[in-house]
Amino acid sequence: MDNYRVLLKFVEPQYLHSFCSGVVNFSPLNHFIQQELEEGAGSIGDKSEGSYHKDYPIDSIQSIQVDGATFDKKHLAKTDYPVSLGQDLTTDDKKKCGIASFYQLDSKTDFEEISDKYFIMSKQAIHNFELLNGDSNRVPVLLGLSKKSILENTRKLTGKTVEYYSNGKKITNDSYDDLAFLKRDNFEYQHEFRLMVELSKSDISEQIKIDFLFAKPLNSALDLENKKINFQ
């Protein structure tokens, strides 16, 4: 399914018509960082956006290299706290990086087949939607997005599935360019597919037109549990 993805997006009612016509809002990566800092634990924002860090017990480290200088174990502070090592996008890049997030539906875990043509959402998917939408009155929109619509957009979009990491889980790619597509595993319920673009103005959201294959507004997340969906 590399060329075609089934996604879900929760949309504020006042933006429903424009979104279904393909107008997507891209927010600065920095916005999601500030969201968790302001709302605290449980927010759908992530203060660690644009970074990849792992904690290491002090006893497991033999040496650390900083700006070309190597510090061996005897120079490290005697502490029980772990040492956090990794890399971050620069502050400027976090403000220039525009993000649009979608829930990527997995045919194996998010749907239950009830006939050759019809499916219903799984209980796990409904639970994930409740975590994402909370008490909001946002409307869930089921949409199709093709690889072609991403690559041929004049704004040079990048689209990737977010990779979730933990301290004990090795990621497949930790290059600087992929830092915007990494998140801590406590956000794994978001099943995020992410579109990224360089914003025209730093730290200011921007609307960009995208060609959806289809966009179907659905009932509330709670009603989706018994909602029959026909993809034909």
PDB file of N, CA and C in Angstrom, residues 126 129-130 219-226:
ATOM      1  N   ILE A 126     -11.093   2.630  18.254  1.00  0.00           N
ATOM      2  CA  ILE A 126     -11.993   3.568  18.920  1.00  0.00           C
ATOM      3  C   ILE A 126     -11.337   4.146  20.168  1.00  0.00           C
ATOM      4  N   PHE A 129      -8.863   6.718  19.147  1.00  0.00           N
ATOM      5  CA  PHE A 129      -9.531   7.945  18.712  1.00  0.00           C
ATOM      6  C   PHE A 129      -9.983   8.777  19.906  1.00  0.00           C
ATOM      7  N   GLU A 130     -10.450   8.103  20.954  1.00  0.00           N
ATOM      8  CA  GLU A 130     -10.891   8.818  22.152  1.00  0.00           C
ATOM      9  C   GLU A 130      -9.708   9.524  22.821  1.00  0.00           C
ATOM     10  N   ASN A 219     -19.306  10.034  11.564  1.00  0.00           N
ATOM     11  CA  ASN A 219     -19.942  10.417  12.808  1.00  0.00           C
ATOM     12  C   ASN A 219     -18.872  10.632  13.874  1.00  0.00           C
ATOM     13  N   SER A 220     -19.299  10.931  15.078  1.00  0.00           N
ATOM     14  CA  SER A 220     -18.345  11.132  16.163  1.00  0.00           C
ATOM     15  C   SER A 220     -17.557   9.851  16.404  1.00  0.00           C
ATOM     16  N   ALA A 221     -16.414   9.990  17.036  1.00  0.00           N
ATOM     17  CA  ALA A 221     -15.545   8.830  17.292  1.00  0.00           C
ATOM     18  C   ALA A 221     -16.273   7.743  18.069  1.00  0.00           C
ATOM     19  N   LEU A 222     -17.134   8.136  18.984  1.00  0.00           N
ATOM     20  CA  LEU A 222     -17.861   7.144  19.770  1.00  0.00           C
ATOM     21  C   LEU A 222     -18.827   6.345  18.898  1.00  0.00           C
ATOM     22  N   ASP A 223     -19.379   6.976  17.857  1.00  0.00           N
ATOM     23  CA  ASP A 223     -20.331   6.300  16.982  1.00  0.00           C
ATOM     24  C   ASP A 223     -19.644   5.430  15.942  1.00  0.00           C
ATOM     25  N   LEU A 224     -18.336   5.582  15.783  1.00  0.00           N
ATOM     26  CA  LEU A 224     -17.620   4.851  14.742  1.00  0.00           C
ATOM     27  C   LEU A 224     -17.548   3.351  15.017  1.00  0.00           C
ATOM     28  N   GLU A 225     -17.748   2.963  16.280  1.00  0.00           N
ATOM     29  CA  GLU A 225     -17.589   1.555  16.642  1.00  0.00           C
ATOM     30  C   GLU A 225     -18.521   0.648  15.836  1.00  0.00           C
ATOM     31  N   ASN A 226     -19.711   1.144  15.520  1.00  0.00           N
ATOM     32  CA  ASN A 226     -20.666   0.329  14.766  1.00  0.00           C
ATOM     33  C   ASN A 226     -20.955   0.913  13.382  1.00  0.00           C
TER      34      ASN A 226
END
